[in-house]
Coordinates of C-alpha atoms in Angstrom, one line a residue:
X131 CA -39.6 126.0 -164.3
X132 CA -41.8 125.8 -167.5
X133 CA -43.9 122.1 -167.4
X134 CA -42.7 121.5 -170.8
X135 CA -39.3 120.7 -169.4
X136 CA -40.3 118.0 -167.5
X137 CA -39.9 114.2 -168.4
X138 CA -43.2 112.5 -169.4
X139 CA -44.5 109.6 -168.2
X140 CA -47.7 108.7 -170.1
X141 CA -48.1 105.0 -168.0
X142 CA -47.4 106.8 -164.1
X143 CA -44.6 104.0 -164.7
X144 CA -41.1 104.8 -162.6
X145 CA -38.1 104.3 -164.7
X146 CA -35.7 102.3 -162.2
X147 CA -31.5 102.1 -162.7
X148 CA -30.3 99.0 -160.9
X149 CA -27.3 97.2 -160.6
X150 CA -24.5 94.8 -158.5
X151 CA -22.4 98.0 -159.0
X152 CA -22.1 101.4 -157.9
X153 CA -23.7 104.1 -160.1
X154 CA -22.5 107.5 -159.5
X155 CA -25.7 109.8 -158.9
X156 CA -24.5 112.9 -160.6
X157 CA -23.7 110.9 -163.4
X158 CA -27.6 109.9 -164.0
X159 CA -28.6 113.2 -162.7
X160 CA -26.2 115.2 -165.5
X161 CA -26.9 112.6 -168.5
X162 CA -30.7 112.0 -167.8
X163 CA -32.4 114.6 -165.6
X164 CA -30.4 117.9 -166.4
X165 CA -33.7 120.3 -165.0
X166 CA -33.3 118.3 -161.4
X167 CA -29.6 118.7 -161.2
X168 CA -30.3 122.3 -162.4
X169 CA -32.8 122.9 -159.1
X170 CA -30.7 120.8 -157.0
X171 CA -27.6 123.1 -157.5
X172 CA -29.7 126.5 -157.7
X173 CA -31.1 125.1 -154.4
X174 CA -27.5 124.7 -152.8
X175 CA -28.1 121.1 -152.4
X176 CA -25.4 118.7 -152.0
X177 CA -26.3 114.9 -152.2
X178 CA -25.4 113.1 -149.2
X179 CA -25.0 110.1 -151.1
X180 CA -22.2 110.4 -154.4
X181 CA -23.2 106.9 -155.1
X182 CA -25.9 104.3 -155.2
X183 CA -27.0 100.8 -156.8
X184 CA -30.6 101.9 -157.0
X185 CA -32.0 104.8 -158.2
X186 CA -36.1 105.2 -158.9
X187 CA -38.2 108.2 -160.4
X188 CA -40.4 110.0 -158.6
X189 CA -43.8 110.4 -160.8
X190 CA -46.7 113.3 -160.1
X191 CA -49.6 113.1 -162.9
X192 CA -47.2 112.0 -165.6
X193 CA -43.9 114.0 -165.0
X194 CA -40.8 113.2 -163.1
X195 CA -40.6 116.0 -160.8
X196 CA -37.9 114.1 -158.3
X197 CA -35.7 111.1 -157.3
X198 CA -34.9 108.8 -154.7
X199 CA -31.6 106.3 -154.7
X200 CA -30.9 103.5 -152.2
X201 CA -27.7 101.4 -151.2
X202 CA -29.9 98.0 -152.4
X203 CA -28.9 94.2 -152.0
X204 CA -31.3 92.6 -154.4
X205 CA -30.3 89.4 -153.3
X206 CA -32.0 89.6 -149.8
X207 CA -34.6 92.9 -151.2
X208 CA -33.0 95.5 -148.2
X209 CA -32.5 99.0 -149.0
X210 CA -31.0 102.3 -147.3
X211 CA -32.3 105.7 -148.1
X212 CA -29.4 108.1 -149.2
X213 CA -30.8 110.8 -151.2
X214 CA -34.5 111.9 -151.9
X215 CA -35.2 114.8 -153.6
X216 CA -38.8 116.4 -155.5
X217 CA -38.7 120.3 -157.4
X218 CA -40.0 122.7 -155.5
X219 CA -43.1 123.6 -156.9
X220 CA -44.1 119.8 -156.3
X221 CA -43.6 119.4 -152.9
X222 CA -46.7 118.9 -150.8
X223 CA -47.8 116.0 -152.7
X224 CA -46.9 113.3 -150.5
X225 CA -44.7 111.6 -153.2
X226 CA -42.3 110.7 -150.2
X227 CA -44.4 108.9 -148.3
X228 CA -45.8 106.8 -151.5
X229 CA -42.6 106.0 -152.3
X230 CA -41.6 104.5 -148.7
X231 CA -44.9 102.9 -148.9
X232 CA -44.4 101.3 -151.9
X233 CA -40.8 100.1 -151.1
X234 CA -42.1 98.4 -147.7
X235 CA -44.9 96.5 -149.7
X236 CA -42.8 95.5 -152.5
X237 CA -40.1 94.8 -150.7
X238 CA -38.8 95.4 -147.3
X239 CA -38.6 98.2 -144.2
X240 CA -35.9 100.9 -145.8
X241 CA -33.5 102.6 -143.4
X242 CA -33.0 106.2 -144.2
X243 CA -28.7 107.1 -144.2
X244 CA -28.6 110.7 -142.7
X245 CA -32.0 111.8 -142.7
X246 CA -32.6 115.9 -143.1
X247 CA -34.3 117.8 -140.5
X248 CA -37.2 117.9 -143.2
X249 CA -37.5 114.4 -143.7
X250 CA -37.8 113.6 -140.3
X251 CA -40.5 116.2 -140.1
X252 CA -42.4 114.6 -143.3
X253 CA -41.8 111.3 -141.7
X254 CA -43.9 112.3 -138.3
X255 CA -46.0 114.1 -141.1
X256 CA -46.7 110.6 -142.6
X257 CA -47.3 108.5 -139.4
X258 CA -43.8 107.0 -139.9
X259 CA -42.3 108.7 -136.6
X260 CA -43.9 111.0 -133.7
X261 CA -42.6 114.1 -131.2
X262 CA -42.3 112.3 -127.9
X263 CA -40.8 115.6 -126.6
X264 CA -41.1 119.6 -127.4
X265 CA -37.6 118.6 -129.4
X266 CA -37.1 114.9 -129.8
X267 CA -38.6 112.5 -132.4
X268 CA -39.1 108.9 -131.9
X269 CA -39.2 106.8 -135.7
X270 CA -40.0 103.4 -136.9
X271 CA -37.5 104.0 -139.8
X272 CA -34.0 103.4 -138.8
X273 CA -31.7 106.0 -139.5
X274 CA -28.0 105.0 -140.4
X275 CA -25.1 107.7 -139.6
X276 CA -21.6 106.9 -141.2
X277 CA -18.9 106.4 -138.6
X278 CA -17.1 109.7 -140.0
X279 CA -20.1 111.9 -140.0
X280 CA -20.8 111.0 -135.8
X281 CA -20.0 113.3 -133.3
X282 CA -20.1 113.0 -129.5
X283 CA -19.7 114.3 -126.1
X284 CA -17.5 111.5 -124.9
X285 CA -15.0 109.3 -126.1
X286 CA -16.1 107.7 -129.9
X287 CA -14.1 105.8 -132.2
X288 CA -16.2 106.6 -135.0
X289 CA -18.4 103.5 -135.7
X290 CA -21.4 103.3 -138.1
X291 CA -24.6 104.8 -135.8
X292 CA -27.9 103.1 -135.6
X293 CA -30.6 104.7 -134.0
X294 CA -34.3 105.3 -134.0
X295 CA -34.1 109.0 -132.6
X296 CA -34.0 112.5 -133.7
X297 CA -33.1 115.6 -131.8
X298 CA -34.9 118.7 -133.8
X299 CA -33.2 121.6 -131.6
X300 CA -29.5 120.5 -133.1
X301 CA -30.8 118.7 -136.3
X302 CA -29.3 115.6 -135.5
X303 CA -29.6 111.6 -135.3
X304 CA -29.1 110.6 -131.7
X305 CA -28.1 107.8 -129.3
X306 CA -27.0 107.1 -125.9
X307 CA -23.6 105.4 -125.6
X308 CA -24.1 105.1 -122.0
X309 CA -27.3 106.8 -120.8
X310 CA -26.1 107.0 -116.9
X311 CA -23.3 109.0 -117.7
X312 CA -25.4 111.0 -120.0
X313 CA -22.7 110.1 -123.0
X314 CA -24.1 110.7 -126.6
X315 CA -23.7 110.3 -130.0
X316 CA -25.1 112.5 -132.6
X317 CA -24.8 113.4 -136.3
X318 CA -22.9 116.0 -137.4
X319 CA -24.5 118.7 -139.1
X320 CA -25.9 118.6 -142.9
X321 CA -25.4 121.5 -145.1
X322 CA -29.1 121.0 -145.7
X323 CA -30.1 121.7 -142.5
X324 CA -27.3 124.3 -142.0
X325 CA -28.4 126.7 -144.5
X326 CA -32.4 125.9 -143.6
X327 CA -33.0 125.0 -139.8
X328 CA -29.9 127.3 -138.6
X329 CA -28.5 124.1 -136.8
X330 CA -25.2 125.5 -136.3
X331 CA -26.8 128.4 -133.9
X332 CA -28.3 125.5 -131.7
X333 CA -25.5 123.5 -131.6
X334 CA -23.0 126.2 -130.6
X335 CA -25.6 126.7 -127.4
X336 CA -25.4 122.5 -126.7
X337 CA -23.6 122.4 -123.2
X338 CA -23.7 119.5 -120.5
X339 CA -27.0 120.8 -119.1
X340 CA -28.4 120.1 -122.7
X341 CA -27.5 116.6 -122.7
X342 CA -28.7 115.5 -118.6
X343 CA -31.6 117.3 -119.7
X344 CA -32.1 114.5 -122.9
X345 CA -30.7 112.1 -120.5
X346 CA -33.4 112.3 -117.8
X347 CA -36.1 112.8 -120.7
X348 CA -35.1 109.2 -121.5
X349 CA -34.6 107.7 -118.3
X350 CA -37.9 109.1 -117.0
X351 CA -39.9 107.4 -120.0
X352 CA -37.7 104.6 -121.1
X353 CA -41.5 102.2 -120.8
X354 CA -43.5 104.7 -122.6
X355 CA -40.7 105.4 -125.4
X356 CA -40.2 101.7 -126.0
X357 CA -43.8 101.7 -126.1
X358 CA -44.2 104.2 -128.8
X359 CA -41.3 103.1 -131.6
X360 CA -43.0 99.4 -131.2
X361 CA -47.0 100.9 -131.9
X362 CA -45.2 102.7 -135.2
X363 CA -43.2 99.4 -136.2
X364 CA -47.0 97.8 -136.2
X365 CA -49.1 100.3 -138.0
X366 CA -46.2 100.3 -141.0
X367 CA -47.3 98.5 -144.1
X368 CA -44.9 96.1 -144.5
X369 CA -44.6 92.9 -146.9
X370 CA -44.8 90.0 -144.6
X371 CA -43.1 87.1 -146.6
X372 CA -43.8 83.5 -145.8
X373 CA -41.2 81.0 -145.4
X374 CA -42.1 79.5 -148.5
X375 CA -41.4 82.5 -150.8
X376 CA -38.0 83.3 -149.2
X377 CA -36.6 79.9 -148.9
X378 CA -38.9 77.3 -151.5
X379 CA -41.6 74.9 -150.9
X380 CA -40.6 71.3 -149.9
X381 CA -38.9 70.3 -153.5
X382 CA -37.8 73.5 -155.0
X383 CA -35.5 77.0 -153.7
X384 CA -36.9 80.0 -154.1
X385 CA -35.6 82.4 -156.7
X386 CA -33.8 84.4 -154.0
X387 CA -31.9 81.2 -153.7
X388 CA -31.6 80.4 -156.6
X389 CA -30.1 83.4 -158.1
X390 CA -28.0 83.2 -155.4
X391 CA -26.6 79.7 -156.9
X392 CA -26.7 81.1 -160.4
X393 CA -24.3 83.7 -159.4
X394 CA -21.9 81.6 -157.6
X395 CA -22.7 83.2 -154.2
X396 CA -23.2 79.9 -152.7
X397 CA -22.8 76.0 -153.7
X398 CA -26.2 74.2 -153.8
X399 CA -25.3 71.6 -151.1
X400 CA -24.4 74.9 -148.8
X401 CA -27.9 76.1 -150.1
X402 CA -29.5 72.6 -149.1
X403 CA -28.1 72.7 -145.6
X404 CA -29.3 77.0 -145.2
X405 CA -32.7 76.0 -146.4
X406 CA -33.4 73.2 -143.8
X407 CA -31.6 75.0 -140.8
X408 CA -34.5 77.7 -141.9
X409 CA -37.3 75.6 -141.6
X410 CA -36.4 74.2 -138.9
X411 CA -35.5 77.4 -136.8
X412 CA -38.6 78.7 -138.3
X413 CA -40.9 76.0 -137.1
X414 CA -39.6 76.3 -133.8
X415 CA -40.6 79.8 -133.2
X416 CA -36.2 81.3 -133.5
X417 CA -37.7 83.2 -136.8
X418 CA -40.4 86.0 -137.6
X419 CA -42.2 86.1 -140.9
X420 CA -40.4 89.7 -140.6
X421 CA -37.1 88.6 -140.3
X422 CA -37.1 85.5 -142.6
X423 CA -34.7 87.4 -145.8
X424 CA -32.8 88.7 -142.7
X425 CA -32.2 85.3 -141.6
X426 CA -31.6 84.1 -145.5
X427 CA -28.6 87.0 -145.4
X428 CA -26.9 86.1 -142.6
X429 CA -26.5 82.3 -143.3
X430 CA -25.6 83.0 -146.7
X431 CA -22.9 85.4 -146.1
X432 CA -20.2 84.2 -143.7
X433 CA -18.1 87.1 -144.1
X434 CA -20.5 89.1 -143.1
X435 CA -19.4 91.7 -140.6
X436 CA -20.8 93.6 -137.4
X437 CA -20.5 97.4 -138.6
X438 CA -22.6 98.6 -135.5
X439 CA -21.7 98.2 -132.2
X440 CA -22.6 101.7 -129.9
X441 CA -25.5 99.8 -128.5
X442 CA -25.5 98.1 -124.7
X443 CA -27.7 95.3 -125.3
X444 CA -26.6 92.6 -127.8
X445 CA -28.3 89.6 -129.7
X446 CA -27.9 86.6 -127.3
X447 CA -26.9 84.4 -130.8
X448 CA -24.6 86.6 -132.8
X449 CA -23.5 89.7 -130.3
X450 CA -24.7 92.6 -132.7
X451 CA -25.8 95.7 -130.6
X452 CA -29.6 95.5 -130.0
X453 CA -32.4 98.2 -129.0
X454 CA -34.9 97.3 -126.0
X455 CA -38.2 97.2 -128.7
X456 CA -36.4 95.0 -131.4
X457 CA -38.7 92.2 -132.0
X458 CA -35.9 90.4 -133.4
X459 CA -32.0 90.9 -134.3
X460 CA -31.7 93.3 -137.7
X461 CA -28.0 91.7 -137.9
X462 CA -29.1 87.7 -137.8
X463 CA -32.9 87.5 -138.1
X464 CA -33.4 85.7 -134.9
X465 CA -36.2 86.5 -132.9
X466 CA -35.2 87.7 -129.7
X467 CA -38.5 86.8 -127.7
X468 CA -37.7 83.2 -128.6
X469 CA -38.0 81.9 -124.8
X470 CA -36.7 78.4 -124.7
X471 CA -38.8 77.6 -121.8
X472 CA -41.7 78.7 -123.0
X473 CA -41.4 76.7 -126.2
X474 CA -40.3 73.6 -124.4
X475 CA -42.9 73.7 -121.9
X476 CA -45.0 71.4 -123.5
X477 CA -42.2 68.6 -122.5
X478 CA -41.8 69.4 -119.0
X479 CA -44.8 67.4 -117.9
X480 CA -42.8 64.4 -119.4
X481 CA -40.1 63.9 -116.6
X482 CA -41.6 61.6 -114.5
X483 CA -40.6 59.6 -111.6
X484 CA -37.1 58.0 -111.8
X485 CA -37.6 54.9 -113.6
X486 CA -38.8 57.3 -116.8
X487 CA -35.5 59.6 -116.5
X488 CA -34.0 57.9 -119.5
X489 CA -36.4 58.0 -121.8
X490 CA -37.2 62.1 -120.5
X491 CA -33.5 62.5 -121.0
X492 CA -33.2 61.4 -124.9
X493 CA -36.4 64.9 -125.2
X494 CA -33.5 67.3 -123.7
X495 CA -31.1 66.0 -125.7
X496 CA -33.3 66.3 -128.6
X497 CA -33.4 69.5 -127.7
X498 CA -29.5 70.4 -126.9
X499 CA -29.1 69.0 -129.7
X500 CA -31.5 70.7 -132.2
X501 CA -30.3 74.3 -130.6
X502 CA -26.7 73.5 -131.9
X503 CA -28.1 72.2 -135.2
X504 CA -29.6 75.4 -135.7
X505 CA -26.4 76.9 -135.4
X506 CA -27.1 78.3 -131.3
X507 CA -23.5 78.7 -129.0
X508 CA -22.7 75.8 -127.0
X509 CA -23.0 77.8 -123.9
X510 CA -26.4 79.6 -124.9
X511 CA -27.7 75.6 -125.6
X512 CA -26.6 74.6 -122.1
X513 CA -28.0 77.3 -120.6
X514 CA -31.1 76.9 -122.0
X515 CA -31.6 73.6 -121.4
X516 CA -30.6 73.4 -118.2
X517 CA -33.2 76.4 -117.4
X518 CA -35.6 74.5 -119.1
X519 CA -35.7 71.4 -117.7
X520 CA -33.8 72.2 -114.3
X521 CA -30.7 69.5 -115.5
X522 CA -27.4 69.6 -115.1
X523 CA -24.9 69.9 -117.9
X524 CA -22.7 66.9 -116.5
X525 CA -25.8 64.9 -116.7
X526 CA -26.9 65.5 -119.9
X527 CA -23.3 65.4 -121.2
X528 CA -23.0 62.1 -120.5
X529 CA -25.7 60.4 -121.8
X530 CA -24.3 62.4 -125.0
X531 CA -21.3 60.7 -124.8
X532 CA -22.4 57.3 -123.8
X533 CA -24.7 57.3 -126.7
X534 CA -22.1 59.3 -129.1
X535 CA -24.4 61.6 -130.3
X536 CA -21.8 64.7 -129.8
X537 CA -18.3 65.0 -129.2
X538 CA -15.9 67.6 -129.4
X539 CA -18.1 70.2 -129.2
X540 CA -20.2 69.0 -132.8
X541 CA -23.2 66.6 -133.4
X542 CA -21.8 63.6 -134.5
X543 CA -23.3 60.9 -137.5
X544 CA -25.1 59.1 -134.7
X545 CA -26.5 62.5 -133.7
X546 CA -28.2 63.3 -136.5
X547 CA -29.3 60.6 -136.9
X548 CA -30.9 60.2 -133.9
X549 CA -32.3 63.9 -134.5
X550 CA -34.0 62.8 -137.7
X551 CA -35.4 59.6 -136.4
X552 CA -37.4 61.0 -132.9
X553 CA -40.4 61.0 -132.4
X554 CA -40.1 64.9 -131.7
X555 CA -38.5 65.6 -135.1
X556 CA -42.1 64.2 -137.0
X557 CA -44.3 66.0 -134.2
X558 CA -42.8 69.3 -135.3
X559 CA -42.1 68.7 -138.8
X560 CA -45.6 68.0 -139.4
X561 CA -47.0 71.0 -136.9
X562 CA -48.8 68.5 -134.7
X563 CA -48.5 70.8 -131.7
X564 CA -52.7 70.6 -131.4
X565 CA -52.5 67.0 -129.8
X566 CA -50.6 66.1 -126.7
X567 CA -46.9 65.1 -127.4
X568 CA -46.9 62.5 -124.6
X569 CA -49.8 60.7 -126.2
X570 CA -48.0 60.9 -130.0
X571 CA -44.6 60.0 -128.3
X572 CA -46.2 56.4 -127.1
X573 CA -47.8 55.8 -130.4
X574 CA -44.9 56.4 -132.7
X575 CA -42.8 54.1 -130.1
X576 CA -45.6 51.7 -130.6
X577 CA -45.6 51.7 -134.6
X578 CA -41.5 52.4 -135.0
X579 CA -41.9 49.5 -138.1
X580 CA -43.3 51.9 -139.9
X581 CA -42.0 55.5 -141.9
X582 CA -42.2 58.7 -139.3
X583 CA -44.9 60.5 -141.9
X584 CA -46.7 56.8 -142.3
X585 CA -47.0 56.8 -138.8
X586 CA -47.7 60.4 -138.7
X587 CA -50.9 59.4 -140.8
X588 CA -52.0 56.6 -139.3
X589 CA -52.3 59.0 -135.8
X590 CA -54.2 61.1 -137.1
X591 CA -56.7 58.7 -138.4
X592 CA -57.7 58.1 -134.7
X593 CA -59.4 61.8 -135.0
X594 CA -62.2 63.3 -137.2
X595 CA -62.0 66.8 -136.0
X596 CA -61.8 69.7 -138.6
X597 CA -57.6 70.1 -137.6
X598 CA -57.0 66.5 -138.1
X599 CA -58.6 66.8 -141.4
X600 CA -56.7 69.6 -142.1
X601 CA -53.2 68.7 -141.5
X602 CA -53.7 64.5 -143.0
X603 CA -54.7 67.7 -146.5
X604 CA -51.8 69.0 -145.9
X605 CA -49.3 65.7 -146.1

């Protein structure tokens, strides 16, 4: 292909199609970028994606030599890989790996939707997965497998695959359904990789010794392979948003938020309610800076639907199918090495001898009670609670009642307030977690005529340290 065919670029700039819709990818191929289309057919190419809602340039010293296009929300900035493509003669560049670079700085981790055998190769190429095996690759990039494009070799109803492995004898995505009987799903083969890794040959040789072989691979190094996806998930460069850009400072939303008012998504009281339940979950340690426009999607979308679900582990909060290195759920946002016990431990040196039990009570049902507010299953709360602080349900139950601070299964007026107005509520809202709670609880019991941040202020006056200083700044 002759240079002077190429589309210029005199800025490096990427000209970007984006929108709520559907584009069809031909269409912008065929009308824009007739020399790709041209290579792409001469190549036998066929797009795995016909569609997309993002498609980007792919720039080398001033020409387009290449696209990429995503399935993109840009409410909640999350995108999936569908198609990725650069001219021959301008391969070797690394225009691949800048591009998923730039997409996890700008915006978020991509998934990849039926990766090639070559991508998965440039993708250990780039640090962004690694051969745990002569055959299999282990990636920090998800790869997403349409339900009609999975194959097995045991019973599958064709759900939407999630997995973090690659098998490059059979050119294939791959994940165990049930890993003692040796039960896997895989993807099914790509003309791509047909016509240049000869996958068909290999999988025509696939028998049941193939798959106990895979099998015991993983069962032998389950530790080390856990061990391996979760160093990659570390090294990759990825944005790490603070609560305040994805959900507002104290008196304003965010403009994810707000475009998500502007277009009707959600009401503003609903968006009122969302944004506090954030910051509070947040605060408590139930949300990663990772997972924070994770968390934003999920509350915002009730309809929102589990697509996934050939995984044995599930999120304790919402039931979506989870992997044994997930720092947190990819469905809800929650962290899932939230430990309950661990963050409540500050309170156990409270319960004292009987003649203190009711006061210690009102912290656990503080506590029960913020668990549901933050949108946790009854049972999970009770669980929890009674873990933490070795008490039984009945107990605690009653004093609920008797005090009518939840009934019938929800947190009643009374509740909430009694949420907003403890002395626990102020200690965390104002990230006091430096001093001793015990000593904070007395002296906001001994000052209760004045406002919770007034008194708030007037404790930390008692200390000149550089923290004190810091967080009286701060209110």
């Amino acid at each position: 292909m002759s240079n002077s065919e190429l589309i210029i670029r005199d800025d490096n700039t990427q000209k970007v199609f984006l929108s709520e819709s559907s584009f069809d990818v031909m269409d912008i191929l065929n009308k824009h970028y007739d020399y790709i289309l041209e290579e792409i057919q001469n190549e036998g190419i066929i797009l795995k994606g016909q569609t997309c809602n993002l498609f980007k340039e792919l720039i080398f010293e001033g020409n387009v030599v290449g696209f990429c296009s995503y399935d993109f929300s840009s409410e909640f900035i999350t995108a999936a890989l569908n198609n990725v493509y650069v001219l021959p003669e301008f391969r070797g560049n690394h225009l691949f790996c800048q591009e998923l670079q730039k997409t996890m700085m700008e915006y978020n981790k991509p998934s990849i939707i039926e990766p090639t055998h070559l991508v998965v190769e440039l993708l250990v190429k780039y640090g962004f997965a690694k051969k745990i095996s002569e055959n299999i690759v282990a990636s920090s990039i998800e790869f997403i497998v349409p339900g009609d494009h999975v194959e097995s070799n045991g019973d599958y109803q064709k759900e939407e695959l999630s997995t973090h492995f690659y098998d490059l004898n059979i050119s294939a995505s791959i994940h165990f359904l049930d890993i003692e009987n040796g039960i896997l799903a895989y993807s099914s083969p790509l003309n791509y990789d047909i016509i240049h890794y000869d996958c068909l040959t290999y999988r025509n040789e696939i028998d049941d010794g193939y798959f106990t072989e895979i099998k015991e691979f993983f069962q032998n190094n389950d530790v080390e392979i856990m061990r391996e996806i979760s160093q990659l998930e570390d090294s990759l460069p990825i944005k790490s948003y603070t609560l305040e850009e994805v959900v507002g400072d104290e008196d304003n939303f965010s403009p994810y938020i707000l475009s998500l008012i502007e277009d009707a998504h959600v009401t503003h009281e609903r968006a009122i309610e969302i944004k506090k339940q954030m910051v509070e979950e947040y605060e408590a340690g139930m949300i990663l800076n990772e997972s924070l426009l994770i968390r934003l999607a999920y509350l915002f979308d009730e309809n929102k639907t589990i697509s996934i679900k050939s995984h044995s582990d599930v999120c304790p909060y919402c039931n979506m199918p989870i992997d044994g290195h997930d720092k947190f759920c990819h469905f809800c946002g929650i962290n899932l090495h939230y430990d309950g016990e661990e963050i409540f431990d500050s309170l156990l040196n409270t319960f004292g001898d009987e003649g203190d039990f009711v006061e210690d009570i009102s912290y656990v049902a503080y506590k029960f009670l913020k668990l549901i507010s933050e949108g946790i299953k009854l049972d999970y709360s009770i669980i929890t609670c009674e873990k933490a602080y070795n008490i039984e349900w009945d107990l605690l139950k009653e004093y609920l009642l008797e005090n009518n601070y939840f009934s019938e299964n929800r947190i009643t007026e009374e509740g909430y307030e009694f949420l907003n107005t403890h002395p626990l509520h102020f200690f965390e809202k104002y990230g006091l977690n430096l001093f001793d709670y015990t000593d904070f609880e007395k002296f906001f019991l001994s000052h209760s005529e004045l406002d919770g941040k007034e008194i708030v202020l007037k404790y930390l006056d008692q200390f000149d340290d550089e923290e004190a200083l810091e967080l009286k700044k701060k209110l």
